[in-house]
Coordinates of C-alpha atoms and ligand atoms in Angstrom, one line a residue:
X1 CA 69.2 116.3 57.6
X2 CA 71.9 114.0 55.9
X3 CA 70.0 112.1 53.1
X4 CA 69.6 108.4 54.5
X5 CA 69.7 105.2 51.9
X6 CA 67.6 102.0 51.8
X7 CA 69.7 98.6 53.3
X8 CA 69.8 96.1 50.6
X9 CA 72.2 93.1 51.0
X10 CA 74.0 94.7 53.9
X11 CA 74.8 97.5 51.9
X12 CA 73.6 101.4 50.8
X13 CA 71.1 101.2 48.1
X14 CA 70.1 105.2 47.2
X15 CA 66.5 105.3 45.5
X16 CA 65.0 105.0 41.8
X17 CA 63.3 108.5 42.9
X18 CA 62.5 110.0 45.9
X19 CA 60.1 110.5 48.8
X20 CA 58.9 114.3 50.4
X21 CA 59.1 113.7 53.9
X22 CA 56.3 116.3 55.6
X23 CA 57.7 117.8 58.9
X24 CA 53.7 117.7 60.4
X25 CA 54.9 120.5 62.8
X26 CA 55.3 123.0 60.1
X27 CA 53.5 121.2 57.1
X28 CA 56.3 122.0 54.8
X29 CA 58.9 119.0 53.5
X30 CA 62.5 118.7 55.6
X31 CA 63.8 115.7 54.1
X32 CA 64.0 113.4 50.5
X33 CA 63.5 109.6 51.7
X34 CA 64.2 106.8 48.9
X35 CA 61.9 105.4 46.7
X36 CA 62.5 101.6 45.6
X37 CA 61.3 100.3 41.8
X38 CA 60.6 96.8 41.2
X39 CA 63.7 96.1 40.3
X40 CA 65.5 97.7 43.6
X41 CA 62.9 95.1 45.1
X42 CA 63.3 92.3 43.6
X43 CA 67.2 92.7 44.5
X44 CA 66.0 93.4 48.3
X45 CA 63.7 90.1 48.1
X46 CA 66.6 88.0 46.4
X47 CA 69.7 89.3 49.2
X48 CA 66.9 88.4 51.8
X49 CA 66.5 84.9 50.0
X50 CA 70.0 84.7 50.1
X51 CA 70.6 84.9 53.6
X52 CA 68.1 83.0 54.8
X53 CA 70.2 79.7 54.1
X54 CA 72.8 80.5 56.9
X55 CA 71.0 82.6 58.9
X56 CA 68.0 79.8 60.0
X57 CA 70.4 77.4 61.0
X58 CA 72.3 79.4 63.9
X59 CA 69.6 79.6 67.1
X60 CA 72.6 81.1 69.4
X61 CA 73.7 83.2 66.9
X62 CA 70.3 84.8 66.1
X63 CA 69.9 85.4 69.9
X64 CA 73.0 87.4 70.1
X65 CA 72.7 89.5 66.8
X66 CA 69.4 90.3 68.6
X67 CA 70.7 91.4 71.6
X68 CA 73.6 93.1 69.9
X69 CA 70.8 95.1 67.7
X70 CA 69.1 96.3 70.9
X71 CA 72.6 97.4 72.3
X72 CA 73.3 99.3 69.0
X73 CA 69.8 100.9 68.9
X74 CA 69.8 102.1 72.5
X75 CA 73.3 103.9 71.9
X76 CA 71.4 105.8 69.4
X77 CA 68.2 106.7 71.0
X78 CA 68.5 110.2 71.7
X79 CA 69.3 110.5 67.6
X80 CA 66.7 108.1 66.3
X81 CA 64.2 109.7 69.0
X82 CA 65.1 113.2 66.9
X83 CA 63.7 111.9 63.7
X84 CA 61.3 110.3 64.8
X85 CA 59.5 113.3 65.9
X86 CA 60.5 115.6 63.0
X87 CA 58.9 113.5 61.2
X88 CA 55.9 111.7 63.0
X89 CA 54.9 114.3 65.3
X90 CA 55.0 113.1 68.4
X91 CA 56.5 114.6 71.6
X92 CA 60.3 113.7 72.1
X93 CA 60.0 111.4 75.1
X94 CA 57.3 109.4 73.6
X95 CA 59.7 109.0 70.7
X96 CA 62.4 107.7 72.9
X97 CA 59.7 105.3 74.8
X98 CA 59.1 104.2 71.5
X99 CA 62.7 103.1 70.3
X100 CA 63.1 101.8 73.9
X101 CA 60.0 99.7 73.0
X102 CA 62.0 98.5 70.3
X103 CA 65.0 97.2 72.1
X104 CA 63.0 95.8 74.8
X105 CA 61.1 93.9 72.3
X106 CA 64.5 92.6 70.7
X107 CA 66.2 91.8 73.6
X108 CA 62.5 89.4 74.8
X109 CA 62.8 87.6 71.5
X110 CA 66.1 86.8 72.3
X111 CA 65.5 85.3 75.3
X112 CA 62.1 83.5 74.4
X113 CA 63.0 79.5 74.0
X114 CA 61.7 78.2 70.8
X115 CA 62.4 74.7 71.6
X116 CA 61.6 71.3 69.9
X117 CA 58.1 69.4 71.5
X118 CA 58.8 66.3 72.2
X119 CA 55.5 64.5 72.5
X120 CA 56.5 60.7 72.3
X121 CA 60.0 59.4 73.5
X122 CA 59.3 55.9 74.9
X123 CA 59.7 52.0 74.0
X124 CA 57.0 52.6 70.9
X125 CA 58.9 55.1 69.3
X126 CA 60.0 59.0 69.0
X127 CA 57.7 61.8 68.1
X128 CA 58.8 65.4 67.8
X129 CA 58.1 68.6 66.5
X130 CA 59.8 71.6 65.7
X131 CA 58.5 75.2 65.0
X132 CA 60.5 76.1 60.9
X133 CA 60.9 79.6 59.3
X134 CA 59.2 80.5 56.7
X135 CA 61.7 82.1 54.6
X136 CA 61.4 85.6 53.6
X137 CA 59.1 87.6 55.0
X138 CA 57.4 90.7 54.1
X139 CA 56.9 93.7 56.9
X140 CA 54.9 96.4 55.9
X141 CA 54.1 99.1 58.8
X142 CA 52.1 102.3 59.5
X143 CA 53.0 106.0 60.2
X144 CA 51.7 106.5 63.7
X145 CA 54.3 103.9 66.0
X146 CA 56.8 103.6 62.5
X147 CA 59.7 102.1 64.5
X148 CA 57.7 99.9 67.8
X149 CA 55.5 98.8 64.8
X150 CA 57.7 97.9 62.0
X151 CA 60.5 95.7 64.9
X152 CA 57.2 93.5 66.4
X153 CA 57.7 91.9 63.7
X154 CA 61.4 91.7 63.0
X155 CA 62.3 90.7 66.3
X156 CA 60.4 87.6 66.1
X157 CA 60.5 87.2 62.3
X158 CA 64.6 87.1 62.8
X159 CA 64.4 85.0 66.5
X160 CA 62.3 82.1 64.4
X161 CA 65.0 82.2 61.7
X162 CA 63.2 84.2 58.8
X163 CA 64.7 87.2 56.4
X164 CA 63.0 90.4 56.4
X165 CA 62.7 93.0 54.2
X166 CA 60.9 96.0 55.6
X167 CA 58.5 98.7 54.1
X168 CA 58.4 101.8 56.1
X169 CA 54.9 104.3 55.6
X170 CA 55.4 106.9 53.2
X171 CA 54.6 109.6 55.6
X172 CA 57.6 108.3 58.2
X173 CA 60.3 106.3 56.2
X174 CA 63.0 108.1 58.3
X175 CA 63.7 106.3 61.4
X176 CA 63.5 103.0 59.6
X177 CA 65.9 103.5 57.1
X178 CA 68.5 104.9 60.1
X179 CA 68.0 101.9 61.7
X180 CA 68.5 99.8 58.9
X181 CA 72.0 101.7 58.7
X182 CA 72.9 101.2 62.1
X183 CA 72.0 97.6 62.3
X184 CA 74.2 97.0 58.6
X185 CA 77.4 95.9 61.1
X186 CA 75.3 94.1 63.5
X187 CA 73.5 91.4 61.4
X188 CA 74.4 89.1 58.5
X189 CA 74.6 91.0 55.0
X190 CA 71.0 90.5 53.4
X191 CA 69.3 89.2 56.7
X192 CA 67.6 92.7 57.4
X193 CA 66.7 95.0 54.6
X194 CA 65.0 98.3 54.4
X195 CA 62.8 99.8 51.2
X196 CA 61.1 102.6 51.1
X197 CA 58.8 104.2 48.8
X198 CA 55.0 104.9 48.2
X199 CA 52.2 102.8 48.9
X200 CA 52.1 100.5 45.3
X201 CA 55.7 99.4 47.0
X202 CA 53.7 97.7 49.4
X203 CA 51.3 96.3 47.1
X204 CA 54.7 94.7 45.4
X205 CA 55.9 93.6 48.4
X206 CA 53.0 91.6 49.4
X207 CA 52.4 89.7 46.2
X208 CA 56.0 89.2 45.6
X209 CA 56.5 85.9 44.5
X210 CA 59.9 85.8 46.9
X211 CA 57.8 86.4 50.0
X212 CA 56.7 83.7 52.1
X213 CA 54.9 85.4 54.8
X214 CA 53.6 89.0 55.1
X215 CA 52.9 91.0 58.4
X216 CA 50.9 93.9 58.0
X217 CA 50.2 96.6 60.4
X218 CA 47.6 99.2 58.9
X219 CA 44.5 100.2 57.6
X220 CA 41.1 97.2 57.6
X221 CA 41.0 98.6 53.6
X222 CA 44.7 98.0 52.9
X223 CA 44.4 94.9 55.2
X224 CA 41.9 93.3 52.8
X225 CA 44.4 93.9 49.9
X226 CA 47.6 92.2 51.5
X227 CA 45.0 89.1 51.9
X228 CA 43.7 89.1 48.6
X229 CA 47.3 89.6 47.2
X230 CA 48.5 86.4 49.1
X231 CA 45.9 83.8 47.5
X232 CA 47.5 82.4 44.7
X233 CA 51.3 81.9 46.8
X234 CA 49.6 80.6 49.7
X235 CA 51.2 83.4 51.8
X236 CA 50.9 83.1 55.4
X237 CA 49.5 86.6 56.5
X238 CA 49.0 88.6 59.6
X239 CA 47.2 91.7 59.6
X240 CA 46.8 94.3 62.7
X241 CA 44.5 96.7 61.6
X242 CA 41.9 99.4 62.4
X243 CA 39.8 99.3 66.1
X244 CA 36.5 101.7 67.2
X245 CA 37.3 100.6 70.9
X246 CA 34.6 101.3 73.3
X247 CA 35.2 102.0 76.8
X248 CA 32.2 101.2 79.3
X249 CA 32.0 103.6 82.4
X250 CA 30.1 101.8 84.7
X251 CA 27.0 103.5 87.4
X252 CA 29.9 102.9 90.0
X253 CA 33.0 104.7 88.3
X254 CA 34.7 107.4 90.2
X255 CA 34.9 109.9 87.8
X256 CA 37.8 111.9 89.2
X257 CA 39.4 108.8 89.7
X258 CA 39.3 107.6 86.6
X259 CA 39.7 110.2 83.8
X260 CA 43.2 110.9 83.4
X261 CA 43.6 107.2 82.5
X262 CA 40.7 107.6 80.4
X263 CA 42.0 110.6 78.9
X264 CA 45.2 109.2 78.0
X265 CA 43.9 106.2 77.0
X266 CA 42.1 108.2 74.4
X267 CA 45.0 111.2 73.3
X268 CA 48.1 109.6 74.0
X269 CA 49.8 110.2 70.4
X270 CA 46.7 112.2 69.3
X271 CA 44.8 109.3 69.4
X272 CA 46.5 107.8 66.2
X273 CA 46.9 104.7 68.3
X274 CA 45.3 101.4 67.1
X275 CA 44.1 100.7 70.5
X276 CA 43.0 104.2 72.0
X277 CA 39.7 104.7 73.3
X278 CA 38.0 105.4 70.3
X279 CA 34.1 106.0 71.7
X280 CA 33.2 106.1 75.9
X281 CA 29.6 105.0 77.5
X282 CA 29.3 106.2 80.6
X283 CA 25.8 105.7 82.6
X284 CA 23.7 108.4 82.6
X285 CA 24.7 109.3 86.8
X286 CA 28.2 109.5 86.0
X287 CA 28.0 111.7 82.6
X288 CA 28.0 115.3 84.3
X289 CA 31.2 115.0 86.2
X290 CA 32.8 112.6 83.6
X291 CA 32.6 115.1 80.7
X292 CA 33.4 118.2 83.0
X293 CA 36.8 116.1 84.4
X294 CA 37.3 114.6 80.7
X295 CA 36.9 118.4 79.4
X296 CA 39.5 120.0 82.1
X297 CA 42.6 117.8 81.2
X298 CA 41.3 118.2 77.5
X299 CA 41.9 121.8 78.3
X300 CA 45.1 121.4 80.4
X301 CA 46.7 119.4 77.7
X302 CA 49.9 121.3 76.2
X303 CA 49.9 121.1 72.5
X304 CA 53.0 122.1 70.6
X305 CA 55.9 120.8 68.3
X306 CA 57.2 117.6 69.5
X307 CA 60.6 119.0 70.4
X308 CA 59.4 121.3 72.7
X309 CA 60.2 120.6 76.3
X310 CA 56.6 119.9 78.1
X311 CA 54.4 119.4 75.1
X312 CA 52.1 116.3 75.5
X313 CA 50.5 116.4 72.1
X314 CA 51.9 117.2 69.5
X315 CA 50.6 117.8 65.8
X316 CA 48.7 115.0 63.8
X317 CA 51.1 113.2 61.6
X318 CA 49.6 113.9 58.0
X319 CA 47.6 116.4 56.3
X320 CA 45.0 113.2 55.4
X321 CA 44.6 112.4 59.2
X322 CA 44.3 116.2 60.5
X323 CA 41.6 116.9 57.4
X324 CA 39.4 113.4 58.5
X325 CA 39.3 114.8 61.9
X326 CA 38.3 117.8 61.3
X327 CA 35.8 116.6 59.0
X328 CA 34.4 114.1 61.9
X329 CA 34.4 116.5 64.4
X330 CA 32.4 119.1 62.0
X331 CA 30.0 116.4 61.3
X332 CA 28.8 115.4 64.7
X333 CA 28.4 119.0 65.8
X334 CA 26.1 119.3 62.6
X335 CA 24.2 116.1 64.1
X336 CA 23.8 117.7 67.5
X337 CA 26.9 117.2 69.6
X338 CA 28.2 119.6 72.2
X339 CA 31.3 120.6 72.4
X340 CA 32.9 120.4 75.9
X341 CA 36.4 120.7 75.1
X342 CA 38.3 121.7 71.8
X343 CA 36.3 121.8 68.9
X344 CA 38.7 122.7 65.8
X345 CA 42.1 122.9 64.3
X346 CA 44.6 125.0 65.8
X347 CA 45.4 128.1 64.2
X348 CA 49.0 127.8 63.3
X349 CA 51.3 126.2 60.8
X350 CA 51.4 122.3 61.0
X351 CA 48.4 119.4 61.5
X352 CA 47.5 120.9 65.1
X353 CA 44.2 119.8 66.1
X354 CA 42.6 120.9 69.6
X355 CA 42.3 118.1 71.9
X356 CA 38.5 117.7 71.5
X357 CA 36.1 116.3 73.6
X358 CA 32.2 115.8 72.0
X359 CA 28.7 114.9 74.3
X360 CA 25.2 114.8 72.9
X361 CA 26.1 112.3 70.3
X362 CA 25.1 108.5 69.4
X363 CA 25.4 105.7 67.8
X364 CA 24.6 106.6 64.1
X365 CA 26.7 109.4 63.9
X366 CA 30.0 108.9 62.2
X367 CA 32.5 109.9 64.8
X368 CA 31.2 107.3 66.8
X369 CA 30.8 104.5 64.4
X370 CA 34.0 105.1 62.7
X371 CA 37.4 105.2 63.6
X372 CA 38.4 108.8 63.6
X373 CA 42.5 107.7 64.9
X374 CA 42.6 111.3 66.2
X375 CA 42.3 113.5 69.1
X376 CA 38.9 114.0 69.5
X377 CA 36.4 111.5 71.6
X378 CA 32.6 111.0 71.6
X379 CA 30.7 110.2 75.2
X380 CA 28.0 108.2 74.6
X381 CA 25.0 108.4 77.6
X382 CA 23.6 104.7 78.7
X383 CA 21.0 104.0 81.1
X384 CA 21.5 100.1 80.8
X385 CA 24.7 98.2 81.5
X386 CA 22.9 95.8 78.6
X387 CA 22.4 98.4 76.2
X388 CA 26.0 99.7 76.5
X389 CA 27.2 95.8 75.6
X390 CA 25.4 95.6 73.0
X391 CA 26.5 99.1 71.5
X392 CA 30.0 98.1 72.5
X393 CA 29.7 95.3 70.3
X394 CA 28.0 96.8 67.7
X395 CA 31.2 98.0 65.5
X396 CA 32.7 95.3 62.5
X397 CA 35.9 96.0 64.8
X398 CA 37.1 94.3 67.6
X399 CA 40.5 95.2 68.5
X400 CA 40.4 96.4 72.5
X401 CA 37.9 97.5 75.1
X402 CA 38.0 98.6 78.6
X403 CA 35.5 98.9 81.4
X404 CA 35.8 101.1 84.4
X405 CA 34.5 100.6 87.6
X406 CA 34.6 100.6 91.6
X407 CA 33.8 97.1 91.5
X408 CA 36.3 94.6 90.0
X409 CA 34.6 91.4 90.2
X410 CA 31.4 93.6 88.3
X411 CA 33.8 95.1 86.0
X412 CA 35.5 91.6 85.2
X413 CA 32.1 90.1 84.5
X414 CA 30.9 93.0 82.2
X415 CA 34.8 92.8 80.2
X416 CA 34.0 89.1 79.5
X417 CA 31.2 90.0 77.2
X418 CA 33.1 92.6 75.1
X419 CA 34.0 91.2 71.8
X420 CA 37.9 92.0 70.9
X421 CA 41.2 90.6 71.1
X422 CA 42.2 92.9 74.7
X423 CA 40.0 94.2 77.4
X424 CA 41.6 95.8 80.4
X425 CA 39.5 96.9 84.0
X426 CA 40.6 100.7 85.3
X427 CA 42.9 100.7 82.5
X428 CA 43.3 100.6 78.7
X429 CA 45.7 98.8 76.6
X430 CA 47.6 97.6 79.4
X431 CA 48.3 94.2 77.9
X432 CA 50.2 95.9 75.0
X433 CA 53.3 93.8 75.9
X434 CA 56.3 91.7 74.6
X435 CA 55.1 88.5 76.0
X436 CA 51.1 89.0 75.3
X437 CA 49.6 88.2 72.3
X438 CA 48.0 91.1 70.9
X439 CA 45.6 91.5 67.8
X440 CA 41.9 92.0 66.8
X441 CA 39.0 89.9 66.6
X442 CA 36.7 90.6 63.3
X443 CA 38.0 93.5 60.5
X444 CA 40.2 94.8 63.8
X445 CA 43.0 92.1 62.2
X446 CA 43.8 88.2 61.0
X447 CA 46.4 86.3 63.6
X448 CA 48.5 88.1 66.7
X449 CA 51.6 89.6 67.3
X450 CA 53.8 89.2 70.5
X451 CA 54.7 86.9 72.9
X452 CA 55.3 83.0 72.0
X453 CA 52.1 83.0 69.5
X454 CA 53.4 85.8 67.4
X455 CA 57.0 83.8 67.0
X456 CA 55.4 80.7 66.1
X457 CA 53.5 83.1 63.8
X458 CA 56.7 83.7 61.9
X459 CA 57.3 79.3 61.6
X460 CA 55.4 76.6 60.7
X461 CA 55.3 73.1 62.8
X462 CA 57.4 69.8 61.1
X463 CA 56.6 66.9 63.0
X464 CA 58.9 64.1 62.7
X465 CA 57.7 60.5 63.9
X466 CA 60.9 57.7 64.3
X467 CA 60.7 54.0 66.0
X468 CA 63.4 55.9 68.7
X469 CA 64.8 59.2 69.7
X470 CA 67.5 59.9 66.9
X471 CA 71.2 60.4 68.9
X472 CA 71.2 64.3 67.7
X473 CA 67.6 64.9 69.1
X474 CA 66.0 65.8 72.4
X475 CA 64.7 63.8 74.9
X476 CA 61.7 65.0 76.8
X477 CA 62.8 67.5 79.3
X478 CA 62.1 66.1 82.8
X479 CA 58.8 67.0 84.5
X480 CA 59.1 69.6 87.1
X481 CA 57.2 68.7 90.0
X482 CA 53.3 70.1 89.4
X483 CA 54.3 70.8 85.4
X484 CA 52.1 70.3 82.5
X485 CA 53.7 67.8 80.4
X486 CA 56.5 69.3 78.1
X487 CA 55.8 72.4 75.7
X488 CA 57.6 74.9 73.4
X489 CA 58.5 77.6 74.1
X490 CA 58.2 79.8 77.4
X491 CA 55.8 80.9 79.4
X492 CA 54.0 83.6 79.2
X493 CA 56.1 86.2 81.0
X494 CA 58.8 83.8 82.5
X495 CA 61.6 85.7 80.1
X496 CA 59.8 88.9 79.9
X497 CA 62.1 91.5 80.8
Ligands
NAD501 P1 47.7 102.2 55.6 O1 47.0 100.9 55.4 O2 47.3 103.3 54.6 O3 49.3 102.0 55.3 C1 50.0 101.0 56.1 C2 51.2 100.6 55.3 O4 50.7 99.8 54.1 C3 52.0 101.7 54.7 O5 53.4 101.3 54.8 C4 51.6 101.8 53.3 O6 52.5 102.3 52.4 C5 51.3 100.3 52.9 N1 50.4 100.0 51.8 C6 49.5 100.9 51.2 N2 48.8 100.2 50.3 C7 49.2 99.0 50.3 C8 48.9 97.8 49.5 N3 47.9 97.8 48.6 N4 49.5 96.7 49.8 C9 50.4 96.6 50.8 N5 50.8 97.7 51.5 C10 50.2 98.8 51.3 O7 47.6 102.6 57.1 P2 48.1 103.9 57.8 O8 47.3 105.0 57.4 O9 49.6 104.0 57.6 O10 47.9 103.5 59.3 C11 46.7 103.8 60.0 C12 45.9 102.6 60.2 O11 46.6 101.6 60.7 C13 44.7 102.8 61.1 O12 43.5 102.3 60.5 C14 45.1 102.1 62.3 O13 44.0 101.6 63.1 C15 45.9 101.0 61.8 N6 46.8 100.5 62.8 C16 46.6 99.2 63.4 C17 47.4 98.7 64.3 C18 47.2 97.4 65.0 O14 48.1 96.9 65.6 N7 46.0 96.8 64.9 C19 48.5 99.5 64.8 C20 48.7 100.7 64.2 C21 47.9 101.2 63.2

């Protein structure tokens, strides 16, 4: 693979040292990434400072380099959607959903409206308030969705007038760099930088005096440290983190209805997936032919290297993530669980785990109460639709839930009670969209992404009170027959693509 180079300034930057990238198919190294020093930094954080001058005070022309980047990104899908699985794992059309999820998020903050509120325009005098940037702001992503991930927060970061300079994992720098390379002609020199490098480069990033605001996708442990790193500058932080999501099969489920979106809900991208189901309660009459439908697509599930046509798992991504499971699965057949599908690594080259599915265990064992962000899923028996709230519940987390049921107004009722940012009926983490907010209640995260509330995430509100409406301002939009009075910004959905 031709060696990429970190964007810095709108320009090539080659590293201080360099970065083993793992092909998790084969577990042997296939590329050398970049790795910034503090002083490769520093020149990132000052070219993003730079830019951020001229590039807030443009609206139009931020909407159009955003289009233009999702134009320039969807020529080279089939490429980026290459590296992304040599180097994350994950089967080739899921890597080319993903860097479609990309554009598609681009191209809705481009066409969100981010308008001034005008809240007083009348004989007494003019009030108004606009939504600022921030100024630079720090992006730090994960390894399992490296490029979805890292552009949820550029898109909006850039729409609301902000710099960036983003930090790709260690484990899947690749894709991230290429697009920083492809998007060098496409937006202002120093607007958009990539670094890349191992973890302490993202401690530096987030306590980096430069930075104004830090958005951090990643582990509830790392989490804590971007917070406490952003105390003395005031930082305004977002963290998406870790999840143990329950899903709550209810005494009228269909279970042969119901489990392949169950299953997927669960394995889709081996389960490293913030929001997959991370533990299911089903009531006690439905556990038999839950677990045996649950075990069949387990066992119809093709595992392979992502590049190879039909697989729908593919290896986990690091050698870290592939040992934890292993370990978590090992531990709760020690406590009693029964294996119904899987059980074990594969035995080939590579982080191949068995799609695994576990009964016979409970709260109290660690694969339950932990979040094992891999392909292998506790059921959990209930006799009590109480009981399994209140287990639910019972995690520090609080990301997503979902309930399944024949009964929608039931379902609806029990969702309501389920502690965490999104809960879907007969589906899970279906509200994972541009124009919904999404993030986690409790250690699951701090703040959302997405939709209107994560751009006004990336600004902070100036009011500005005169005795009239200034010539160069707005006047309050007129009131559409049955509207609310006048907000920012869109509705939710109304420029969703
Ligand atoms: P991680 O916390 O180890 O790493 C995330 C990023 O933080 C990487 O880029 C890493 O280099 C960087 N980093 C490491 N130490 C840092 C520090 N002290 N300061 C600043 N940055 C630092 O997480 P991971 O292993 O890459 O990802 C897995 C975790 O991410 C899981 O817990 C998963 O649930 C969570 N996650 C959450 C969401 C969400 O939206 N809620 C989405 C995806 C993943």
């Amino acid at each position: 693979m031709t060696e990429l180079s970190m964007t810095v300034g709108g320009a090539a930057l080659a590293g201080a040292g360099g970065l083993e990238v793992i092909d998790p198919a084969t577990a042997e190294a296939f590329a050398t990434a970049p790795a910034a020093d503090r002083d490769q930094l520093d020149t990132a954080m000052a070219a993003a400072q730079g830019a951020f001058d001229a590039w807030r005070r443009d609206d139009d022309a931020r909407r159009a380099a955003l289009l233009a980047a999702a134009d320039v990104l969807a020529a080279a899908l089939p490429t980026l959607a290459t590296t992304l699985t040599a180097e994350q794992g994950k089967p080739l059309a899921e890597a080319r959903a993903e860097i479609a999820g990309a554009c598609l998020w681009l191209r809705y903050y481009a066409g969100v409206e981010l308008r001034p509120e005008v809240v007083q325009d009348d004989s007494r005098g003019y009030a108004r308030i606009t939504r600022n940037p921030l100024g630079v702001v720090a992006a730090i992503a994960p390894w399992n969705f490296p490029v979805a991930l890292g552009l949820w927060k550029v898109a909006p970061a850039l729409r609301a007038g902000n710099t960036v300079v983003l930090k790709p994992s260690p484990d899947t720098p690749l894709t991230t760099l290429a697009v920083g390379e492809l998007l060098r002609p496409v937006l202002p020199a120093g607007v958009f930088n990539v670094v890349s490098g191992p973890d302490p480069l993202g401690a530096w990033l987030a306590a980096h005096p430069l930075a104004r605001r830090v958005s951090f996708t990643g582990a509830t442990a790392t989490g804590r440290k971007v917070l406490a790193a952003s105390v003395d500058d005031l930082k305004r932080v977002s963290l998406e983190l870790g999840g143990n999501d329950p899903a709550i099969v209810l005494p009228d489920a269909d279970p042969a209805r119901i489990a392949e979106g169950l299953f997927w809900g669960a394995f889709r991208n081996n389960g490293q997936f913030c929001l997959a189901v991370k533990r299911v309660y089903v009531h006690r009459r439905r556990h038999a032919e839950l677990v045996e439908a649950l075990a069949a697509l387990a066992g119809a599930a093709v595992v392979g290297p992502g590049h190879v046509d039909g697989v729908q798992l593919g290896p986990l991504t690091n050698v870290r993530q592939f040992r934890r499971v292993t370990e978590l699965v090992g531990d709760a057949v020690h406590h009693g669980a029964t294996v119904a599908a899987g059980g074990g690594p594969l035995d080939r080259p590579g982080y191949f785990h068995e799609p695994t599915v576990l009964t016979g265990v409970e709260d109290g064992v660690r694969i339950v109460d932990e979040e094992q962000f891999g392909p292998a899923l506790p059921i959990v028996v209930y006799d009590d639709v109480d009981d399994a709230v209140a287990r639910a519940n019972g995690t520090s987390f609080g990301l997503t839930a979902s309930v399944w049921s024949s009964d929608l107004d039931h379902a609806t009722a029990v969702a309501a009670r389920l502690d965490c940012g999104q809960v879907c009926v007969n589906a899970h983490g279906a509200g994972l969209r541009p124009d919904l907010p999404f993030g986690g209640h409790r250690w699951s995260g701090l703040g959302v992404e997405n939709g209107r509330w994560g751009l006004e995430s990336f600004t902070e509100p100036q009011v500005l009170v005169t005795p009239a409406r200034p010539a160069a301002n707005p006047g309050t939009p007129p009131a559409a027959p049955g509207d609310e009075p006048p907000a920012g910004g869109s509705a939710p959905g109304e420029t969703a693509p």
